[in-house]
Every structure is written in C-alpha cells, then in structure tokens.
C-alpha cells in the first residue's frame, strides 16, 4: 500500500500557515485522498501543556531545556505519525523542526548546529511549504497577541534563520497573495507529491 505524504507548512507568525493547512486538508479530502492535520507544538500532551504554559508566559524555563521539550513533543508523536503515514494518510503539519531551530536560534547564544541536533532523525518531510511574508506586511495584519516570541524584532531573526534552513524539499509561496491564490498553488504542488513516487522507507531529517 502507498504511504501518505508528510507535508509541512513553515513561516513567520501571521504568514497564514494555519489557514493554508486547514484548506489543504479539506481540499485533499474532497478529492478522496486520506489527509489529516497536525500542528506543533501539540499542546494537548503532558509535554505540550508545559510548552503551552511557557508560551503563554505562565512560567519561565531555561532556554536549552524548553528547546528540548519542543523536540520531545515531536518525538512523542512520531509513532502516531508513522502509523497514519503507513496507512496511506497524508499529514499536513503546521510547523515542524524548522520552527524549533529558527525560533531557538533567534535567542542570544544559540547556533543552528546545536539547535538541530535533538530533531536529527525525525521523519523527513516530503514537502515543506514556506509561506514567505515580508515583515512590514505582516505588521499590517492583525496585531500580535500576548504570547512569547510575538514581536517584530524577534520575527526578523527567525526569518533570517529560516533562510539558512532551506532545503531542496522547500517550496516558497508568496504569502502576500490572496488566501485562494496561495491555496491553489499549494494544492497543485501537494497533489503532485501525494500522487507521485514517495520514497519508502521515509528518509530521516538532517542525516
Ligand atoms: P503557534 O503559534 O504556531 O502555536 O506556535 N515554536 C514552535 C518554537 O519555539 N519551537 C518549536 O519547535 C515550535 C514547533 C513558534 C507557538 C510558538 O512556538 C514557537 C511560535
Ligand atoms: Mg502563535
């Protein structure tokens, strides 16, 4: 049986990732393809609840430690992801290890190499959509909320880090386009991957 594809959306805050994930899952399902949405951090697990409190600034945590928790939150979901992928379900994931690296490496004293290590060996996405938003334009969208990392200065550093993480599996989508236009481009590209030759076993990230 064909496995499902692992598709990830990445980008700075307010680029439109959650909207595009939802629309892509709905469109794939409407075409009769098994697809499910996931997001990281997954704030429903024990680890995810701690991450949630940290992001909501209800608690403080040492930076290396919280980085490892974000990674652990992905690893704890790997058996679930493998199961669905093996059953032929495509997963559309809102943020993944690239967010982990881009955000922590935006903090003082962190480099990309250290930040990547805990996620080395995760299932490698077949396709990563990078929703490319110009930060001046992002500022015009709804105001940032109250969560940690939601500031323009921090997002600028995050964007520079994303630039250094680009891989051949990345597709850049211009996030200044309309929701529908972005969706149509994403669906076209995603369908080619979902219907195309998917390497089995899956490759591992950053190996
Ligand atoms: P959402 O607003 O998408 O829920 O993200 N983050 C995310 C990290 O710092 N490390 C990670 O590994 C991941 C997945 C990005 C909440 C914030 O958490 C950041 C924004
Ligand atoms: Mg957020």
PDB file of C-alpha atoms and ligand atoms in Angstrom:
ATOM      1  CA  UNK A   1       0.000   0.000   0.000  1.00  0.00           C
ATOM      2  CA  UNK A   2       1.143   3.528  -0.797  1.00  0.00           C
ATOM      3  CA  UNK A   3       2.199   5.556   2.177  1.00  0.00           C
ATOM      4  CA  UNK A   4       0.874   9.029   2.868  1.00  0.00           C
ATOM      5  CA  UNK A   5       2.983  12.124   2.312  1.00  0.00           C
ATOM      6  CA  UNK A   6       4.413  14.270   5.092  1.00  0.00           C
ATOM      7  CA  UNK A   7       3.742  17.894   4.196  1.00  0.00           C
ATOM      8  CA  UNK A   8       4.789  20.780   6.442  1.00  0.00           C
ATOM      9  CA  UNK A   9       3.932  24.472   6.453  1.00  0.00           C
ATOM     10  CA  UNK A  10       6.523  26.851   7.875  1.00  0.00           C
ATOM     11  CA  UNK A  11       6.892  30.605   8.090  1.00  0.00           C
ATOM     12  CA  UNK A  12       6.895  33.553  10.449  1.00  0.00           C
ATOM     13  CA  UNK A  13       3.876  34.383  12.603  1.00  0.00           C
ATOM     14  CA  UNK A  14       0.837  35.715  10.705  1.00  0.00           C
ATOM     15  CA  UNK A  15       2.035  34.303   7.380  1.00  0.00           C
ATOM     16  CA  UNK A  16      -1.193  32.283   7.111  1.00  0.00           C
ATOM     17  CA  UNK A  17       0.065  28.767   7.886  1.00  0.00           C
ATOM     18  CA  UNK A  18      -2.939  27.580   9.899  1.00  0.00           C
ATOM     19  CA  UNK A  19      -5.432  28.760   7.265  1.00  0.00           C
ATOM     20  CA  UNK A  20      -3.487  27.072   4.473  1.00  0.00           C
ATOM     21  CA  UNK A  21      -3.108  23.821   6.428  1.00  0.00           C
ATOM     22  CA  UNK A  22      -6.834  23.656   7.006  1.00  0.00           C
ATOM     23  CA  UNK A  23      -7.681  24.426   3.377  1.00  0.00           C
ATOM     24  CA  UNK A  24      -5.179  21.903   2.045  1.00  0.00           C
ATOM     25  CA  UNK A  25      -6.525  19.088   4.247  1.00  0.00           C
ATOM     26  CA  UNK A  26     -10.110  19.912   3.229  1.00  0.00           C
ATOM     27  CA  UNK A  27      -9.202  20.008  -0.472  1.00  0.00           C
ATOM     28  CA  UNK A  28      -7.292  16.710  -0.369  1.00  0.00           C
ATOM     29  CA  UNK A  29     -10.149  15.047   1.500  1.00  0.00           C
ATOM     30  CA  UNK A  30     -12.669  16.439  -1.012  1.00  0.00           C
ATOM     31  CA  UNK A  31     -10.648  14.749  -3.752  1.00  0.00           C
ATOM     32  CA  UNK A  32     -10.985  11.452  -1.918  1.00  0.00           C
ATOM     33  CA  UNK A  33      -7.458  11.365  -0.501  1.00  0.00           C
ATOM     34  CA  UNK A  34      -6.903  10.466   3.158  1.00  0.00           C
ATOM     35  CA  UNK A  35      -5.409  13.518   4.881  1.00  0.00           C
ATOM     36  CA  UNK A  36      -5.170  14.790   8.426  1.00  0.00           C
ATOM     37  CA  UNK A  37      -3.983  17.999  10.034  1.00  0.00           C
ATOM     38  CA  UNK A  38      -1.438  18.180  12.830  1.00  0.00           C
ATOM     39  CA  UNK A  39       0.349  21.063  14.483  1.00  0.00           C
ATOM     40  CA  UNK A  40       3.451  21.589  16.577  1.00  0.00           C
ATOM     41  CA  UNK A  41       3.643  22.355  19.361  1.00  0.00           C
ATOM     42  CA  UNK A  42       0.823  19.900  20.076  1.00  0.00           C
ATOM     43  CA  UNK A  43      -0.350  21.486  23.305  1.00  0.00           C
ATOM     44  CA  UNK A  44      -2.620  18.565  24.290  1.00  0.00           C
ATOM     45  CA  UNK A  45       0.059  16.171  25.609  1.00  0.00           C
ATOM     46  CA  UNK A  46       1.733  16.410  29.041  1.00  0.00           C
ATOM     47  CA  UNK A  47       4.856  17.871  27.417  1.00  0.00           C
ATOM     48  CA  UNK A  48       2.706  20.096  25.199  1.00  0.00           C
ATOM     49  CA  UNK A  49       0.853  21.526  28.196  1.00  0.00           C
ATOM     50  CA  UNK A  50       4.159  22.613  29.730  1.00  0.00           C
ATOM     51  CA  UNK A  51       5.148  24.219  26.419  1.00  0.00           C
ATOM     52  CA  UNK A  52       1.766  25.960  26.336  1.00  0.00           C
ATOM     53  CA  UNK A  53       2.282  27.464  29.798  1.00  0.00           C
ATOM     54  CA  UNK A  54       5.730  28.627  28.735  1.00  0.00           C
ATOM     55  CA  UNK A  55       4.402  30.279  25.563  1.00  0.00           C
ATOM     56  CA  UNK A  56       1.584  31.925  27.500  1.00  0.00           C
ATOM     57  CA  UNK A  57       4.243  33.270  29.903  1.00  0.00           C
ATOM     58  CA  UNK A  58       2.657  31.479  32.853  1.00  0.00           C
ATOM     59  CA  UNK A  59       6.056  30.031  33.667  1.00  0.00           C
ATOM     60  CA  UNK A  60       9.721  30.576  32.881  1.00  0.00           C
ATOM     61  CA  UNK A  61      12.043  27.861  31.647  1.00  0.00           C
ATOM     62  CA  UNK A  62      15.723  27.705  30.808  1.00  0.00           C
ATOM     63  CA  UNK A  63      16.179  28.149  27.028  1.00  0.00           C
ATOM     64  CA  UNK A  64      18.030  24.900  26.278  1.00  0.00           C
ATOM     65  CA  UNK A  65      15.507  22.956  28.330  1.00  0.00           C
ATOM     66  CA  UNK A  66      12.478  24.367  26.534  1.00  0.00           C
ATOM     67  CA  UNK A  67      14.151  23.722  23.178  1.00  0.00           C
ATOM     68  CA  UNK A  68      14.452  20.051  24.114  1.00  0.00           C
ATOM     69  CA  UNK A  69      10.805  19.963  25.198  1.00  0.00           C
ATOM     70  CA  UNK A  70       9.659  21.275  21.800  1.00  0.00           C
ATOM     71  CA  UNK A  71      11.713  18.496  20.200  1.00  0.00           C
ATOM     72  CA  UNK A  72      10.401  15.867  22.634  1.00  0.00           C
ATOM     73  CA  UNK A  73       6.880  16.973  21.709  1.00  0.00           C
ATOM     74  CA  UNK A  74       7.649  15.978  18.095  1.00  0.00           C
ATOM     75  CA  UNK A  75       9.324  12.687  19.021  1.00  0.00           C
ATOM     76  CA  UNK A  76       6.419  11.629  21.220  1.00  0.00           C
ATOM     77  CA  UNK A  77       4.083  11.984  18.199  1.00  0.00           C
ATOM     78  CA  UNK A  78       6.359  10.041  15.790  1.00  0.00           C
ATOM     79  CA  UNK A  79       4.717   6.617  16.395  1.00  0.00           C
ATOM     80  CA  UNK A  80       1.318   8.184  15.689  1.00  0.00           C
ATOM     81  CA  UNK A  81       2.631   9.899  12.554  1.00  0.00           C
ATOM     82  CA  UNK A  82       4.301   6.714  11.271  1.00  0.00           C
ATOM     83  CA  UNK A  83       1.118   4.766  11.816  1.00  0.00           C
ATOM     84  CA  UNK A  84      -1.011   7.191   9.806  1.00  0.00           C
ATOM     85  CA  UNK A  85       1.582   7.583   7.057  1.00  0.00           C
ATOM     86  CA  UNK A  86       1.912   3.808   6.724  1.00  0.00           C
ATOM     87  CA  UNK A  87      -1.863   3.517   6.478  1.00  0.00           C
ATOM     88  CA  UNK A  88      -1.738   5.865   3.494  1.00  0.00           C
ATOM     89  CA  UNK A  89      -2.869   9.046   5.249  1.00  0.00           C
ATOM     90  CA  UNK A  90      -1.176  12.267   4.222  1.00  0.00           C
ATOM     91  CA  UNK A  91      -0.254  14.530   7.139  1.00  0.00           C
ATOM     92  CA  UNK A  92      -0.384  18.292   6.762  1.00  0.00           C
ATOM     93  CA  UNK A  93       1.606  19.757   9.630  1.00  0.00           C
ATOM     94  CA  UNK A  94       1.541  23.334  10.913  1.00  0.00           C
ATOM     95  CA  UNK A  95       5.217  23.924  11.965  1.00  0.00           C
ATOM     96  CA  UNK A  96       7.878  21.257  12.496  1.00  0.00           C
ATOM     97  CA  UNK A  97      11.546  21.019  13.445  1.00  0.00           C
ATOM     98  CA  UNK A  98      12.400  24.045  11.269  1.00  0.00           C
ATOM     99  CA  UNK A  99      10.360  26.235  13.638  1.00  0.00           C
ATOM    100  CA  UNK A 100      12.186  24.613  16.532  1.00  0.00           C
ATOM    101  CA  UNK A 101      15.553  25.649  15.114  1.00  0.00           C
ATOM    102  CA  UNK A 102      14.549  29.052  13.700  1.00  0.00           C
ATOM    103  CA  UNK A 103      12.975  30.212  16.987  1.00  0.00           C
ATOM    104  CA  UNK A 104      15.557  28.972  19.487  1.00  0.00           C
ATOM    105  CA  UNK A 105      18.453  30.092  17.288  1.00  0.00           C
ATOM    106  CA  UNK A 106      16.933  33.594  17.355  1.00  0.00           C
ATOM    107  CA  UNK A 107      17.801  33.720  21.061  1.00  0.00           C
ATOM    108  CA  UNK A 108      21.114  35.039  22.327  1.00  0.00           C
ATOM    109  CA  UNK A 109      23.905  32.451  22.446  1.00  0.00           C
ATOM    110  CA  UNK A 110      22.341  29.736  20.265  1.00  0.00           C
ATOM    111  CA  UNK A 111      23.574  28.461  16.920  1.00  0.00           C
ATOM    112  CA  UNK A 112      21.799  26.487  14.223  1.00  0.00           C
ATOM    113  CA  UNK A 113      24.021  23.438  14.636  1.00  0.00           C
ATOM    114  CA  UNK A 114      23.198  22.926  18.312  1.00  0.00           C
ATOM    115  CA  UNK A 115      19.527  23.625  17.731  1.00  0.00           C
ATOM    116  CA  UNK A 116      19.207  20.969  15.006  1.00  0.00           C
ATOM    117  CA  UNK A 117      20.667  18.067  16.979  1.00  0.00           C
ATOM    118  CA  UNK A 118      17.632  16.904  19.020  1.00  0.00           C
ATOM    119  CA  UNK A 119      15.498  16.691  15.849  1.00  0.00           C
ATOM    120  CA  UNK A 120      18.073  14.786  13.779  1.00  0.00           C
ATOM    121  CA  UNK A 121      16.428  11.550  12.614  1.00  0.00           C
ATOM    122  CA  UNK A 122      12.781  12.669  12.720  1.00  0.00           C
ATOM    123  CA  UNK A 123      10.699  11.626   9.696  1.00  0.00           C
ATOM    124  CA  UNK A 124      11.835  13.923   6.874  1.00  0.00           C
ATOM    125  CA  UNK A 125       9.009  15.890   5.234  1.00  0.00           C
ATOM    126  CA  UNK A 126       8.372  15.077   1.578  1.00  0.00           C
ATOM    127  CA  UNK A 127       7.436  18.700   1.025  1.00  0.00           C
ATOM    128  CA  UNK A 128       7.830  21.923   3.015  1.00  0.00           C
ATOM    129  CA  UNK A 129       5.835  25.000   2.078  1.00  0.00           C
ATOM    130  CA  UNK A 130       7.484  28.167   3.243  1.00  0.00           C
ATOM    131  CA  UNK A 131       4.956  30.985   3.426  1.00  0.00           C
ATOM    132  CA  UNK A 132       7.157  33.919   2.672  1.00  0.00           C
ATOM    133  CA  UNK A 133       5.849  37.100   4.221  1.00  0.00           C
ATOM    134  CA  UNK A 134       7.544  40.426   4.150  1.00  0.00           C
ATOM    135  CA  UNK A 135       7.712  41.533   7.764  1.00  0.00           C
ATOM    136  CA  UNK A 136       6.449  45.055   7.056  1.00  0.00           C
ATOM    137  CA  UNK A 137       3.361  43.455   5.559  1.00  0.00           C
ATOM    138  CA  UNK A 138       2.973  41.054   8.474  1.00  0.00           C
ATOM    139  CA  UNK A 139       2.896  44.098  10.748  1.00  0.00           C
ATOM    140  CA  UNK A 140      -0.178  45.373   8.883  1.00  0.00           C
ATOM    141  CA  UNK A 141      -2.063  42.159   9.626  1.00  0.00           C
ATOM    142  CA  UNK A 142      -3.779  41.627  12.995  1.00  0.00           C
ATOM    143  CA  UNK A 143      -1.788  42.700  15.992  1.00  0.00           C
ATOM    144  CA  UNK A 144       0.463  40.211  17.691  1.00  0.00           C
ATOM    145  CA  UNK A 145      -1.065  38.526  20.712  1.00  0.00           C
ATOM    146  CA  UNK A 146       0.481  38.302  24.129  1.00  0.00           C
ATOM    147  CA  UNK A 147       2.472  35.111  23.582  1.00  0.00           C
ATOM    148  CA  UNK A 148       6.204  34.775  23.845  1.00  0.00           C
ATOM    149  CA  UNK A 149       8.166  35.430  20.613  1.00  0.00           C
ATOM    150  CA  UNK A 150       5.407  37.655  19.177  1.00  0.00           C
ATOM    151  CA  UNK A 151       7.493  40.730  18.436  1.00  0.00           C
ATOM    152  CA  UNK A 152       8.737  42.136  15.151  1.00  0.00           C
ATOM    153  CA  UNK A 153      12.398  42.198  16.205  1.00  0.00           C
ATOM    154  CA  UNK A 154      12.306  38.526  17.199  1.00  0.00           C
ATOM    155  CA  UNK A 155      10.454  37.543  13.997  1.00  0.00           C
ATOM    156  CA  UNK A 156      13.143  39.225  11.912  1.00  0.00           C
ATOM    157  CA  UNK A 157      15.786  36.991  13.466  1.00  0.00           C
ATOM    158  CA  UNK A 158      13.523  33.969  12.952  1.00  0.00           C
ATOM    159  CA  UNK A 159      13.203  34.846   9.266  1.00  0.00           C
ATOM    160  CA  UNK A 160      16.993  35.088   8.856  1.00  0.00           C
ATOM    161  CA  UNK A 161      17.321  31.654  10.440  1.00  0.00           C
ATOM    162  CA  UNK A 162      14.695  30.138   8.139  1.00  0.00           C
ATOM    163  CA  UNK A 163      16.746  31.443   5.194  1.00  0.00           C
ATOM    164  CA  UNK A 164      19.623  29.275   6.354  1.00  0.00           C
ATOM    165  CA  UNK A 165      17.482  26.145   6.712  1.00  0.00           C
ATOM    166  CA  UNK A 166      16.177  25.969   3.115  1.00  0.00           C
ATOM    167  CA  UNK A 167      16.375  22.518   1.561  1.00  0.00           C
ATOM    168  CA  UNK A 168      15.509  21.065  -1.856  1.00  0.00           C
ATOM    169  CA  UNK A 169      12.131  19.918  -0.498  1.00  0.00           C
ATOM    170  CA  UNK A 170      11.100  23.545   0.162  1.00  0.00           C
ATOM    171  CA  UNK A 171       8.575  25.395  -1.972  1.00  0.00           C
ATOM    172  CA  UNK A 172       8.285  29.130  -1.427  1.00  0.00           C
ATOM    173  CA  UNK A 173       4.809  30.622  -1.562  1.00  0.00           C
ATOM    174  CA  UNK A 174       4.360  34.366  -1.677  1.00  0.00           C
ATOM    175  CA  UNK A 175       2.231  34.999   1.417  1.00  0.00           C
ATOM    176  CA  UNK A 176       1.150  38.433   0.168  1.00  0.00           C
ATOM    177  CA  UNK A 177      -1.153  36.750  -2.396  1.00  0.00           C
ATOM    178  CA  UNK A 178      -4.815  36.094  -1.608  1.00  0.00           C
ATOM    179  CA  UNK A 179      -5.733  33.092   0.529  1.00  0.00           C
ATOM    180  CA  UNK A 180      -7.291  31.397  -2.526  1.00  0.00           C
ATOM    181  CA  UNK A 181      -4.313  32.002  -4.808  1.00  0.00           C
ATOM    182  CA  UNK A 182      -1.892  30.605  -2.243  1.00  0.00           C
ATOM    183  CA  UNK A 183      -4.186  27.644  -1.692  1.00  0.00           C
ATOM    184  CA  UNK A 184      -4.407  26.845  -5.426  1.00  0.00           C
ATOM    185  CA  UNK A 185      -0.612  26.871  -5.792  1.00  0.00           C
ATOM    186  CA  UNK A 186      -0.176  24.762  -2.664  1.00  0.00           C
ATOM    187  CA  UNK A 187      -2.793  22.224  -3.736  1.00  0.00           C
ATOM    188  CA  UNK A 188      -1.195  21.802  -7.191  1.00  0.00           C
ATOM    189  CA  UNK A 189       2.222  21.140  -5.716  1.00  0.00           C
ATOM    190  CA  UNK A 190       0.887  18.946  -2.893  1.00  0.00           C
ATOM    191  CA  UNK A 191      -1.121  16.747  -5.270  1.00  0.00           C
ATOM    192  CA  UNK A 192       1.974  16.046  -7.377  1.00  0.00           C
ATOM    193  CA  UNK A 193       3.751  14.857  -4.239  1.00  0.00           C
ATOM    194  CA  UNK A 194       0.810  12.879  -2.820  1.00  0.00           C
ATOM    195  CA  UNK A 195       0.215  11.110  -6.181  1.00  0.00           C
ATOM    196  CA  UNK A 196       3.896  10.825  -7.098  1.00  0.00           C
ATOM    197  CA  UNK A 197       6.720   8.495  -6.184  1.00  0.00           C
ATOM    198  CA  UNK A 198       7.189   8.618  -2.401  1.00  0.00           C
ATOM    199  CA  UNK A 199      10.414   7.062  -1.210  1.00  0.00           C
ATOM    200  CA  UNK A 200       9.956   4.189   1.227  1.00  0.00           C
ATOM    201  CA  UNK A 201      11.185   3.823   3.853  1.00  0.00           C
ATOM    202  CA  UNK A 202      10.942   7.514   4.627  1.00  0.00           C
ATOM    203  CA  UNK A 203      14.127   9.500   4.823  1.00  0.00           C
ATOM    204  CA  UNK A 204      15.338  10.915   8.109  1.00  0.00           C
ATOM    205  CA  UNK A 205      15.692  14.614   8.790  1.00  0.00           C
ATOM    206  CA  UNK A 206      19.177  16.154   8.759  1.00  0.00           C
ATOM    207  CA  UNK A 207      21.025  12.831   8.285  1.00  0.00           C
TER     208      UNK A 207
HETATM  209  P1  LIG B   1       1.931  28.519  17.244  1.00  0.00           P
HETATM  210  O1  LIG B   1       1.582  29.976  17.351  1.00  0.00           O
HETATM  211  O2  LIG B   1       2.022  28.034  15.807  1.00  0.00           O
HETATM  212  O3  LIG B   1       1.112  27.633  18.125  1.00  0.00           O
HETATM  213  O4  LIG B   1       3.427  28.371  17.763  1.00  0.00           O
HETATM  214  N1  LIG B   1       7.953  27.235  18.366  1.00  0.00           N
HETATM  215  C1  LIG B   1       7.268  26.265  17.706  1.00  0.00           C
HETATM  216  C2  LIG B   1       9.210  27.016  18.903  1.00  0.00           C
HETATM  217  O5  LIG B   1       9.804  27.892  19.503  1.00  0.00           O
HETATM  218  N2  LIG B   1       9.779  25.790  18.745  1.00  0.00           N
HETATM  219  C3  LIG B   1       9.142  24.773  18.086  1.00  0.00           C
HETATM  220  O6  LIG B   1       9.691  23.660  17.970  1.00  0.00           O
HETATM  221  C4  LIG B   1       7.821  25.023  17.539  1.00  0.00           C
HETATM  222  C5  LIG B   1       7.097  23.932  16.819  1.00  0.00           C
HETATM  223  C6  LIG B   1       6.791  29.210  17.333  1.00  0.00           C
HETATM  224  C7  LIG B   1       3.781  28.773  19.018  1.00  0.00           C
HETATM  225  C8  LIG B   1       5.174  29.346  19.057  1.00  0.00           C
HETATM  226  O7  LIG B   1       6.132  28.319  19.341  1.00  0.00           O
HETATM  227  C9  LIG B   1       7.294  28.535  18.563  1.00  0.00           C
HETATM  228  C10 LIG B   1       5.633  30.031  17.785  1.00  0.00           C
HETATM  229 MG1  LIG B   2       1.278  31.804  17.644  1.00  0.00          MG
END
